[in-house]
XYZ file of C-alpha atoms in Angstrom:
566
model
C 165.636 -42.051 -0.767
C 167.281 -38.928 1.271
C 169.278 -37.291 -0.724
C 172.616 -35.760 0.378
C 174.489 -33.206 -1.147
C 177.482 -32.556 1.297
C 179.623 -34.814 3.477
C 180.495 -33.513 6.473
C 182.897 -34.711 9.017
C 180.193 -36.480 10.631
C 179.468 -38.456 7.895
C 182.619 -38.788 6.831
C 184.109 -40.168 10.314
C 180.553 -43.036 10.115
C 182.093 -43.864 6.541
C 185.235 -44.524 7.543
C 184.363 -46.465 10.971
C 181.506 -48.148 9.128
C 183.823 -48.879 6.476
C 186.909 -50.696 9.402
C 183.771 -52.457 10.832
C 182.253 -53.714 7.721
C 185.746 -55.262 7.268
C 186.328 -56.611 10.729
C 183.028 -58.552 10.295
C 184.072 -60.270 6.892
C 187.715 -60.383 7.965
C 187.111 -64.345 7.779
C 185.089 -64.199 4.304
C 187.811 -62.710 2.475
C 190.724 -64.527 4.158
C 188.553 -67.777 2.362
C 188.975 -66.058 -0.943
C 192.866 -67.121 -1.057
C 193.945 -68.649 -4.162
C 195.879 -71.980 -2.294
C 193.541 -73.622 -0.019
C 196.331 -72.703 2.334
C 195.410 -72.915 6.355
C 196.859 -69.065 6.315
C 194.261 -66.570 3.973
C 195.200 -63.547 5.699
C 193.859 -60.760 2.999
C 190.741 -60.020 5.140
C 193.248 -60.043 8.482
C 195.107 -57.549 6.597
C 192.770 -55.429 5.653
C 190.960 -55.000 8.506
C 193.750 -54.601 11.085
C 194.525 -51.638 8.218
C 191.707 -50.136 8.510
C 191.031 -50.515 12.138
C 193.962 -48.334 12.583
C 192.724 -45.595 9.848
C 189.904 -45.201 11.584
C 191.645 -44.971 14.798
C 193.242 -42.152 13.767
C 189.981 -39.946 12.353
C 188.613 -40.554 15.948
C 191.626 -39.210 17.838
C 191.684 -36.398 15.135
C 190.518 -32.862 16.409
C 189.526 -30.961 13.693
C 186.032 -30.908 12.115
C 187.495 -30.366 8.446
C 187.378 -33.244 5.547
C 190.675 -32.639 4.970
C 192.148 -33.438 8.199
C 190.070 -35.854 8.823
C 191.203 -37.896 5.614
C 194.900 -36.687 6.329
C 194.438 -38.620 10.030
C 192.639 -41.727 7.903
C 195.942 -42.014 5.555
C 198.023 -41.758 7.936
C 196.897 -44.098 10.134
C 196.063 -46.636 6.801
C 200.304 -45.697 6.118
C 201.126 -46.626 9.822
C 198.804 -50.110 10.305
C 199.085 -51.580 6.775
C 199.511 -55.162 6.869
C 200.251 -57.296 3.940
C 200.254 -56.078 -0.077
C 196.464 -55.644 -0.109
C 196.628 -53.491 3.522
C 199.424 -51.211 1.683
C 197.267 -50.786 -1.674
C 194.612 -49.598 0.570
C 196.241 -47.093 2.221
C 197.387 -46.254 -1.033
C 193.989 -45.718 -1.950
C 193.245 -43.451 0.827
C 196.539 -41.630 0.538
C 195.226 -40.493 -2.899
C 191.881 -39.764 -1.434
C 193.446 -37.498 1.222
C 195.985 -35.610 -1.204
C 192.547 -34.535 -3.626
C 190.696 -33.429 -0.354
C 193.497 -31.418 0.892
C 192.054 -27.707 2.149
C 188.625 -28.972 2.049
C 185.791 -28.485 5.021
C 183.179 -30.592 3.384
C 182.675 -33.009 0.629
C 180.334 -32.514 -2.549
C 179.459 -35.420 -5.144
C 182.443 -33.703 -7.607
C 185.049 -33.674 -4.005
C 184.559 -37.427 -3.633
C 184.518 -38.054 -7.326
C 187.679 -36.866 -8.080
C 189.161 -38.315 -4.294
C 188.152 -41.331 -5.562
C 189.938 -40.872 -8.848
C 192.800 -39.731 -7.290
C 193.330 -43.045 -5.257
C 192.920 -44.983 -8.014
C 195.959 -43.829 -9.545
C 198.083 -43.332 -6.500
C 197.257 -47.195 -5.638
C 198.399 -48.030 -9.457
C 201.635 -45.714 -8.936
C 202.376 -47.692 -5.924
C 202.633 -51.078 -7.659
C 205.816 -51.775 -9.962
C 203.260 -53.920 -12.308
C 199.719 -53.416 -11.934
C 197.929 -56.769 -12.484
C 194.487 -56.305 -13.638
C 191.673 -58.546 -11.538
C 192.691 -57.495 -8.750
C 191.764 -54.304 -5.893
C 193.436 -51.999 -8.335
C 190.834 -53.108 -11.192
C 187.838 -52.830 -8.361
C 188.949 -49.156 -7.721
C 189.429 -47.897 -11.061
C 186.305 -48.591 -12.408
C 184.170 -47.358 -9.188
C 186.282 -44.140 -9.732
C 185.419 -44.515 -12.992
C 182.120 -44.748 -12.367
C 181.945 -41.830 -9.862
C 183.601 -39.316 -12.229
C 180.671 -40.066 -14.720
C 177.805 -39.551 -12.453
C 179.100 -36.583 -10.780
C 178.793 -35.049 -13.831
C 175.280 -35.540 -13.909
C 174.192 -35.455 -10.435
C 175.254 -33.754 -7.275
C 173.077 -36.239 -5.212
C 176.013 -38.130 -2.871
C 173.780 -40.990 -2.127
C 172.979 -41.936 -6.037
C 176.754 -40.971 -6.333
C 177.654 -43.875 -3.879
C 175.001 -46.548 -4.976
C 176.235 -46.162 -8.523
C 179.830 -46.401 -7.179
C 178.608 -49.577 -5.292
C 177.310 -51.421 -8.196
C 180.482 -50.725 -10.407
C 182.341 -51.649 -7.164
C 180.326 -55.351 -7.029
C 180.361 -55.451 -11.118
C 184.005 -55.120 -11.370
C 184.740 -57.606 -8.528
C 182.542 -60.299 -10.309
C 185.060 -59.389 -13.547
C 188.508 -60.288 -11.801
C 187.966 -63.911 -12.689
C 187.610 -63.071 -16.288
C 190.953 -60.997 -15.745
C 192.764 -63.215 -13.603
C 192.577 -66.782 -14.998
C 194.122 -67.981 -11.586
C 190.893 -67.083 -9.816
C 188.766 -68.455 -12.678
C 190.939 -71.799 -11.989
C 189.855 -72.132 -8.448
C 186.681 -70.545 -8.446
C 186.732 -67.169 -6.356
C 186.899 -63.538 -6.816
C 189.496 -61.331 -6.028
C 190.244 -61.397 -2.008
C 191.594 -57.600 -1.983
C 188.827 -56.379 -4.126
C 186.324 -58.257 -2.719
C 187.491 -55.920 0.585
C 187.382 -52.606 -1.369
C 184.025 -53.680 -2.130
C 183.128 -53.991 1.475
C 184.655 -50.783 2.283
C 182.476 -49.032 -0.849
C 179.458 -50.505 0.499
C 180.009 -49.531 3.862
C 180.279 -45.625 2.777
C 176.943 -45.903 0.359
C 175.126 -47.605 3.337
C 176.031 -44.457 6.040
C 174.972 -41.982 2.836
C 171.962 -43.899 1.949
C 170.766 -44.582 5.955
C 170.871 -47.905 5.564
C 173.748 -48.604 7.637
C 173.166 -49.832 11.321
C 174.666 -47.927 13.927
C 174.357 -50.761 15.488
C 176.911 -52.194 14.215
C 179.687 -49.922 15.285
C 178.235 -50.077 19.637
C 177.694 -53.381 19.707
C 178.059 -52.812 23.997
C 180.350 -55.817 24.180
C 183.198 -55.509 27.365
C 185.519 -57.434 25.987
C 185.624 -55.475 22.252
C 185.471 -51.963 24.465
C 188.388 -53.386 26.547
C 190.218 -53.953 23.826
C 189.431 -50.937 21.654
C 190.619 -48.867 25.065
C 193.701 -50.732 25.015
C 194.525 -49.794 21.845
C 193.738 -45.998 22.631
C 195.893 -46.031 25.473
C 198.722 -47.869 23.349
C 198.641 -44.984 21.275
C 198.375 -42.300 23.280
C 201.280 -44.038 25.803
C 203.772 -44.979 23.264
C 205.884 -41.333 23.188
C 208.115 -41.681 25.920
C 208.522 -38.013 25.646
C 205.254 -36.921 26.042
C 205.373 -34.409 29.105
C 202.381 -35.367 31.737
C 201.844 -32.047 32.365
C 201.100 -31.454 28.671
C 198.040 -33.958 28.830
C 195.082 -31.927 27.736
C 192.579 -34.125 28.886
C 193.698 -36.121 32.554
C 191.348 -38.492 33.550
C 190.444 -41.562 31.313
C 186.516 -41.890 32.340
C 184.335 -45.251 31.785
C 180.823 -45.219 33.156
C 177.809 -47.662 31.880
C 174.524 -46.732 32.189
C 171.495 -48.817 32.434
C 169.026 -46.863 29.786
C 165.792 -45.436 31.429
C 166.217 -46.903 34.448
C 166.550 -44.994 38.360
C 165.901 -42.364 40.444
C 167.735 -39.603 38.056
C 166.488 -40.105 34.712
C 164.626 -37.494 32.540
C 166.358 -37.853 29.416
C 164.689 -40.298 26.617
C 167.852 -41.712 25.140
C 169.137 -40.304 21.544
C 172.649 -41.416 20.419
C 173.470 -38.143 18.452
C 172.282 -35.899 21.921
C 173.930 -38.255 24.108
C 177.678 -38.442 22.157
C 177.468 -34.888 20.981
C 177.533 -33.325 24.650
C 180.470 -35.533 25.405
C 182.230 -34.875 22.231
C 182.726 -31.648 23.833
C 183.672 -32.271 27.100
C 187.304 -34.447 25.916
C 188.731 -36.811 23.401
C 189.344 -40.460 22.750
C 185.572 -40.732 22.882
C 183.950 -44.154 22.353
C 180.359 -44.884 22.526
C 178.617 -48.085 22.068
C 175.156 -49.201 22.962
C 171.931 -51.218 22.383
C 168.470 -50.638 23.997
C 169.363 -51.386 27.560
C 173.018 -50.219 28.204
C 175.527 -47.328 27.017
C 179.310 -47.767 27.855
C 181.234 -44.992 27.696
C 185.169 -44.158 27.421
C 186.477 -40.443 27.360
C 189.673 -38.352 28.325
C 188.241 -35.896 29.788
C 189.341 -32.902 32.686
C 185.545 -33.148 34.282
C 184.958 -36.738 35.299
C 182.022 -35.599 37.321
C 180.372 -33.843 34.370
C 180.753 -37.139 32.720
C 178.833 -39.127 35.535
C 176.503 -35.666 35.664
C 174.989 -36.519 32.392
C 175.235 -40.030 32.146
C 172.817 -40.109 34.978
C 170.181 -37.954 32.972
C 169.892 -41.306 30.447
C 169.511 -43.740 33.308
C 170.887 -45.694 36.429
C 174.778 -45.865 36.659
C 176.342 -49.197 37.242
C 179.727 -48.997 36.313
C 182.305 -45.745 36.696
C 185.938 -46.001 36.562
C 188.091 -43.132 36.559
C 192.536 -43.114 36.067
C 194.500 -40.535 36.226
C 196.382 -40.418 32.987
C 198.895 -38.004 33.737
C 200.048 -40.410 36.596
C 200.157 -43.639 34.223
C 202.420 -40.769 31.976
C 204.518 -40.532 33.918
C 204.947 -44.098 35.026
C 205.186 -45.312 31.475
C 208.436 -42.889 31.030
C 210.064 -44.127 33.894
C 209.682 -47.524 32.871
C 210.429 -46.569 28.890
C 213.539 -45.170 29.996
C 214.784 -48.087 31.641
C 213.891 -50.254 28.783
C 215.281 -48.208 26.651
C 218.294 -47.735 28.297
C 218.832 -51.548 27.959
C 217.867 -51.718 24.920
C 220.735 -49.506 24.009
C 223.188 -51.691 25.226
C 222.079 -54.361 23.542
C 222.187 -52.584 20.258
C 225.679 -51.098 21.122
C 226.389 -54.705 21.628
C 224.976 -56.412 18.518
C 225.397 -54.010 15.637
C 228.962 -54.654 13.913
C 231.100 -52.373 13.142
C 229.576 -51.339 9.878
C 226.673 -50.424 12.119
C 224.012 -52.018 9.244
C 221.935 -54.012 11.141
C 219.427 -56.862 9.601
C 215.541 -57.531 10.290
C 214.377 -60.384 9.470
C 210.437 -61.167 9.708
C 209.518 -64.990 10.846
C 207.122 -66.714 12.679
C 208.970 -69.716 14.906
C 210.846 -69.341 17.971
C 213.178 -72.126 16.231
C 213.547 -70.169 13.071
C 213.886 -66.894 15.063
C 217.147 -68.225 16.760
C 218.501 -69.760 13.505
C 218.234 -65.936 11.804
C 219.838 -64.575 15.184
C 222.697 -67.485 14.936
C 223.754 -66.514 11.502
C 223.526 -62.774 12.129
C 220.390 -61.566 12.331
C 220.438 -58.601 14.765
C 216.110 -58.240 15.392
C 213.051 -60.775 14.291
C 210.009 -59.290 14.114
C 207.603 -62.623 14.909
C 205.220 -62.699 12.052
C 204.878 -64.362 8.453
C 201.815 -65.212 6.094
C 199.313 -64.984 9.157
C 200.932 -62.295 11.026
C 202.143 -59.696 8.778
C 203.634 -56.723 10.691
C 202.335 -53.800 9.844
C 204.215 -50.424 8.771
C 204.768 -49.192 11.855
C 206.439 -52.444 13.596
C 208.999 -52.431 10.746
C 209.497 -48.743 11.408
C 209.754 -49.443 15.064
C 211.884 -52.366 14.540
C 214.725 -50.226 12.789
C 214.759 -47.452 14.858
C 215.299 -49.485 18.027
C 218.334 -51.319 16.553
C 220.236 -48.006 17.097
C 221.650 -48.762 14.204
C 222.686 -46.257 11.198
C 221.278 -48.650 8.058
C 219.439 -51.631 7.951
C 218.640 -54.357 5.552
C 215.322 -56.425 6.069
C 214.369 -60.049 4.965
C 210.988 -60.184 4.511
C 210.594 -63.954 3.777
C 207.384 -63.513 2.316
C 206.290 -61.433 -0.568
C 203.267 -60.152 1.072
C 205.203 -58.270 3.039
C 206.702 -56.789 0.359
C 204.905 -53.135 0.258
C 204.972 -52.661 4.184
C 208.882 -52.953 3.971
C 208.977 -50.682 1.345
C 206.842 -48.312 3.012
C 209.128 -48.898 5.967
C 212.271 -47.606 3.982
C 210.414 -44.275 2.803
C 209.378 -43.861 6.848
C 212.928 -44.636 8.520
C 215.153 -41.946 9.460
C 218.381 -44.291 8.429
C 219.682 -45.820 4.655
C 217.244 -48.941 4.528
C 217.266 -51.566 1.913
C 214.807 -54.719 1.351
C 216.265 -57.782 0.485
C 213.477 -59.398 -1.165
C 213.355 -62.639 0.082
C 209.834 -64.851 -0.635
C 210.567 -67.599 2.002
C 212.372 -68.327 5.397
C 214.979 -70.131 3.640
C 215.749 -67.870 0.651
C 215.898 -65.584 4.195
C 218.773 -67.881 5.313
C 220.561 -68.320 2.550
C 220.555 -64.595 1.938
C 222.308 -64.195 5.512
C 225.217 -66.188 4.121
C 225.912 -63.416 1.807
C 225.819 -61.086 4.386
C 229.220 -59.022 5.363
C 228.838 -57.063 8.688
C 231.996 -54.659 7.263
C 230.396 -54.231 3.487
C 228.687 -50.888 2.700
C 224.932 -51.336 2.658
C 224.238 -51.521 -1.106
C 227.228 -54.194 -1.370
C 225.376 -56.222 0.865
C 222.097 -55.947 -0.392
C 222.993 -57.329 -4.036
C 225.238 -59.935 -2.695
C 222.609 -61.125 -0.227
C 219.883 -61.256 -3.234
C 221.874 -63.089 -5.420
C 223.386 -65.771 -2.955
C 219.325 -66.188 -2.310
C 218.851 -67.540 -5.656
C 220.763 -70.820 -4.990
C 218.272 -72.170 -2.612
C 215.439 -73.960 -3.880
C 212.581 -73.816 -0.919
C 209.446 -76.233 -0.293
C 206.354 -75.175 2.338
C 204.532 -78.151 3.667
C 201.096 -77.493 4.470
C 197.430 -78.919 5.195
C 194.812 -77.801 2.647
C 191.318 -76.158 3.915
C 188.981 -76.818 0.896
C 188.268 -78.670 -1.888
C 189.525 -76.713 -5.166
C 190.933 -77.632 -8.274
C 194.492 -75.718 -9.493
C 196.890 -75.999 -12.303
C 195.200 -79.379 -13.755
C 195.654 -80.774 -9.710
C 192.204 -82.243 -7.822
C 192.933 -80.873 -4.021
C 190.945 -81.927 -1.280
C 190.325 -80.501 2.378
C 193.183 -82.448 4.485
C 195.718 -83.435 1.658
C 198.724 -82.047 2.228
C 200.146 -80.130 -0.428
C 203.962 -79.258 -1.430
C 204.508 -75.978 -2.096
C 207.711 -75.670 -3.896
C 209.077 -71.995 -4.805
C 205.033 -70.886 -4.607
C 203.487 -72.993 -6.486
C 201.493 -76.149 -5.394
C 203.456 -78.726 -7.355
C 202.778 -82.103 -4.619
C 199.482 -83.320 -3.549
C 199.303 -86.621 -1.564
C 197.380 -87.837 1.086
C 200.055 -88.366 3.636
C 202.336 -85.933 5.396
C 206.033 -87.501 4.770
C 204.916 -88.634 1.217
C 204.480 -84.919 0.569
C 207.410 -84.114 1.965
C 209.603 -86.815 0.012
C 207.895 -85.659 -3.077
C 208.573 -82.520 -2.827
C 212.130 -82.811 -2.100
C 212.589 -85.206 -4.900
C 210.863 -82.543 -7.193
C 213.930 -80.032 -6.317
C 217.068 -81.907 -6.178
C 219.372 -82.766 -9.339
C 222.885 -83.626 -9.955
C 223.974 -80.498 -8.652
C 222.507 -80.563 -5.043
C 224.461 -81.419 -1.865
C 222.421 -80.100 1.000
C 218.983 -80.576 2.268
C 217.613 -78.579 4.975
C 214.571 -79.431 7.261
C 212.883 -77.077 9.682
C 210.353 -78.795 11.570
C 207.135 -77.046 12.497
C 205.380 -77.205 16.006
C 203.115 -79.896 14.987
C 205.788 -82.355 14.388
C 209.231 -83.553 16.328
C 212.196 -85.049 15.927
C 211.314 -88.352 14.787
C 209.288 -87.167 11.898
C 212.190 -85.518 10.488
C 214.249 -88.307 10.754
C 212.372 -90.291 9.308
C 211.935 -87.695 6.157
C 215.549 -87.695 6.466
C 215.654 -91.260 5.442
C 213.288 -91.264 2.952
C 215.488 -88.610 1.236
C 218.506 -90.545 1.748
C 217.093 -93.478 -0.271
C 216.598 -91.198 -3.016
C 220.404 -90.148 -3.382
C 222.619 -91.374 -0.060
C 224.995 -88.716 -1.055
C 223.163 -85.679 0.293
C 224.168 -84.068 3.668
C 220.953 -83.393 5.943
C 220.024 -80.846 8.076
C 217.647 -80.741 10.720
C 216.350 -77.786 13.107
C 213.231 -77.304 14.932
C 211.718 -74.603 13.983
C 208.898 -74.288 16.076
C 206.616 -72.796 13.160
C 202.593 -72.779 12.660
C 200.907 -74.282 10.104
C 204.123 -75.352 8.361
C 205.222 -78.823 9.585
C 207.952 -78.620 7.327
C 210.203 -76.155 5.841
C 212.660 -77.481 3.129
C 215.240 -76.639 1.384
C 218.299 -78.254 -1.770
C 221.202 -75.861 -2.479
């Protein structure tokens, strides 16, 4: 085994890309992890749209230095972090960053103590640390790390050791978290940490595939370009004539192959000569083609020495500086309407509310009551950071108050407040309707803190119920569930399991209501219509005629009924 006593910014910028595409491939295998054999395991989604965008930014950073590099990773973690387990993880790396700070290159002792130092920045960052969990996963791999550092400067042994404690603690969580014990499964969140940990000992240790991160497929390079360009077109203020680099260059080469080649193909030759020709570089290939995407201020140079590796059979080359200044002409615009429909829906307290939901139904019922801006998303679609950022600063508005409606997007709204430039408050709301009911509380001429405590306490008088489909077989709190009963969820915990969709439903309402309950609200999903709620209506009517009944369509996935007794 080589061994490997410095990181450098080239093996640091393979760790963390390795590292996003180690997730992005198990993305599915950790979603599958999820305690409820919900239809909507979204812990791999998280953490891999998280890191996707960490690694992002280490590509489009400039500098060669560790500690800039990790600074770029961080911030781009901060900025994408989806869901609770996306935030601990750039929590992680935030830590990782602030102990690297002023560094060039890494030594076994460096990435011992950057891994020690996310460990407890990721604790910090949770009100109660629950052992069993990522945070467990990442405490003992630091752990681990700061021990063999001090007996080894070899990185690679480093890493390996840091990989085993990684996979040892995971296969502890159940032991620590008798939830997970209960159904069967490790920890989703750690089990990602442990794919990220095993993606940096595999660049170290040479056994990572390269492969892996060039797979030359057009679709995943269109993509990945689209997201470049999203980036690098989303300031409105950026000056065209600032552009550095004005021509966004693809080309795709057929390896070995016509009239012009005399170069034998080598990935480091090939993508090092670029590197220095632009930015935004991506290079993928296998053994017959490399594709190609730069910003570059040569385009020929670029077609120059593609042609040394083999025949070229695709070039396309855009003048960036051009799209620039297109995309603020057509920002302003948007902008400028946008503006008038803040001016227009703010009140005259100027707090506006964001609310997070997925339904076009439930999106107008949070606009009817108040709402000023929905972000669409919810347990599968959990905006990230930098959409609730986004979100706030485009209601023009000078404070804000957000509904979540779920808690796993919890940390990313918190994160949100810290970011925005305004007074921003979280309403911590678990479910669409405790989202609702909040609203009722809501004053649009109350100061922003008044609001906030009024609008968590009305919350508490609604009692809310998820309908849903299960995925597997597993067995929770004493309950036998198997793949395609439907399940009632009722204030997050699986309390009705039944065979049929409206018995479910019934059951679950009947679980919630007393002598104190007068109204039942049902939101149904896009899977079911209007006849399906009536005919829940009725079945709660037999069970006490005295209720009043609500229905809405709410047009939401996965959830063909959302329920509520105040």
């Amino acid at each position: 085994m080589t061994k490997i006593t410095t990181i450098t910014n080239v093996e640091f910028g393979k760790m963390i890309n390795a590292a996003a595409a180690a997730l992005a491939a198990n993305a599915d295998t950790i979603n599958k992890l999820n305690v409820f054999p919900v239809p909507d395991g979204d812990t791999g989604t998280n953490m891999s749209l998280s890191m996707a965008s960490g690694a992002q930014y280490e590509r489009d950073a400039l500098d060669t230095d560790i500690s800039t590099l990790a600074k770029a990773t961080s911030k781009g973690l901060l900025m994408g972090a989806r869901g609770n387990s996306g935030v601990i993880l750039s929590q992680i790396f935030r830590g990782f960053s602030n102990s690297v700070e002023g560094k060039k290159t890494l030594s076994a002792r460096d990435l011992a103590d950057a891994l020690m130092s996310g460990a407890q920045v990721a604790y910090k960052s949770v009100m109660k640390p629950t052992e069993g969990t990522i945070l467990t996963v990442i405490r003992e791999a630091a752990s681990k790390a700061n021990k063999v550092a001090d007996e080894t400067d070899d990185l690679v042994k480093l890493m390996h050791a840091v990989n085993e404690a990684a996979q040892i603690a995971l296969a502890s969580t159940p032991d620590l978290l008798p939830v997970l014990k209960q159904v069967g499964v490790v920890d989703s969140g750690g089990q990602g940490l442990v794919f990220v940990l095993q993606a940096f000992y595999q660049v170290l240790s040479g056994d990572f595939n390269e492969a892996d991160l060039k797979t030359p497929d057009n679709a995943e390079l269109d993509q990945m370009v689209k997201e470049l360009h999203a980036g690098a077109q989303a300031n409105s203020h950026l000056d065209p004539r600032s552009i550095e680099y004005g021509y966004c260059t693809e080309i795709m080469v057929q390896i070995a192959k016509g009239t012009t080649y005399d170069h034998e193909f080598d990935y480091e030759t090939f993508y090092h000569h670029l590197s220095q020709l632009g930015d935004s570089l991506l290079v993928i290939n296998d053994d017959e083609i490399v594709k190609v995407h730069v910003h570059t201020e040569d385009p020929g140079e670029i077609l120059r020495w593609g042609t040394h590796f083999g025949s070229l059979v695709k070039v396309k080359v855009d003048n960036m500086r051009d799209q620039q200044q297109a995309v603020i002409d057509a920002q302003r615009t948007e902008a400028a309407q946008m503006a008038k429909m803040a001016a227009a829906a703010v009140p005259a307290s100027d707090t506006a509310v964001i609310a997070i939901s997925a339904g076009d139904g439930v999106a107008d019922l949070f606009k009817s009551l108040g709402v000023h801006t929905v972000i669409s998303g919810g347990q599968t679609m959990n905006p990230s950071t930098a959409d609730i950022v986004d979100a706030i600063k485009a209601t023009g508005a000078k404070s804000a108050l957000i509904l979540p409606n779920n808690s796993n997007i919890f940390m990313a709204a918190d994160q949100a407040v810290d970011l925005a430039d305004i007074p921003v408050l979280v309403v911590k709301t678990r479910t669409v309707q405790q989202g609702l009911t909040a609203m009722m509380g809501y004053n649009p001429e109350a100061e922003l803190s008044d609001n906030a405590d009024e609008m968590a306490s009305v919350m508490l008088d609604v009692k809310s119920a998820q309908i849903t489909k299960a995925v597997r077989d597993t067995k929770l709190n004493g309950m036998t569930i198997k793949h395609g009963d439907w399940m009632g969820i009722l204030d997050g915990e699986i309390e009705v399991v039944t065979k049929k969709l409206l018995d479910a439903a019934s059951q679950s309402v009947a679980k919630m209501i007393d002598d104190d309950s007068e109204i039942v609200t049902i939101i149904y999903g896009e899977n079911t219509n209007q006849r399906d709620a009536e005919k829940l209506q009725e079945a709660i009517l037999a069970l006490n005629d005295g209720l009043e009944i609500e229905i809405h369509n709410g047009k939401q996935p996965l959830y063909p009924f959302l329920i509520s007794v105040e």
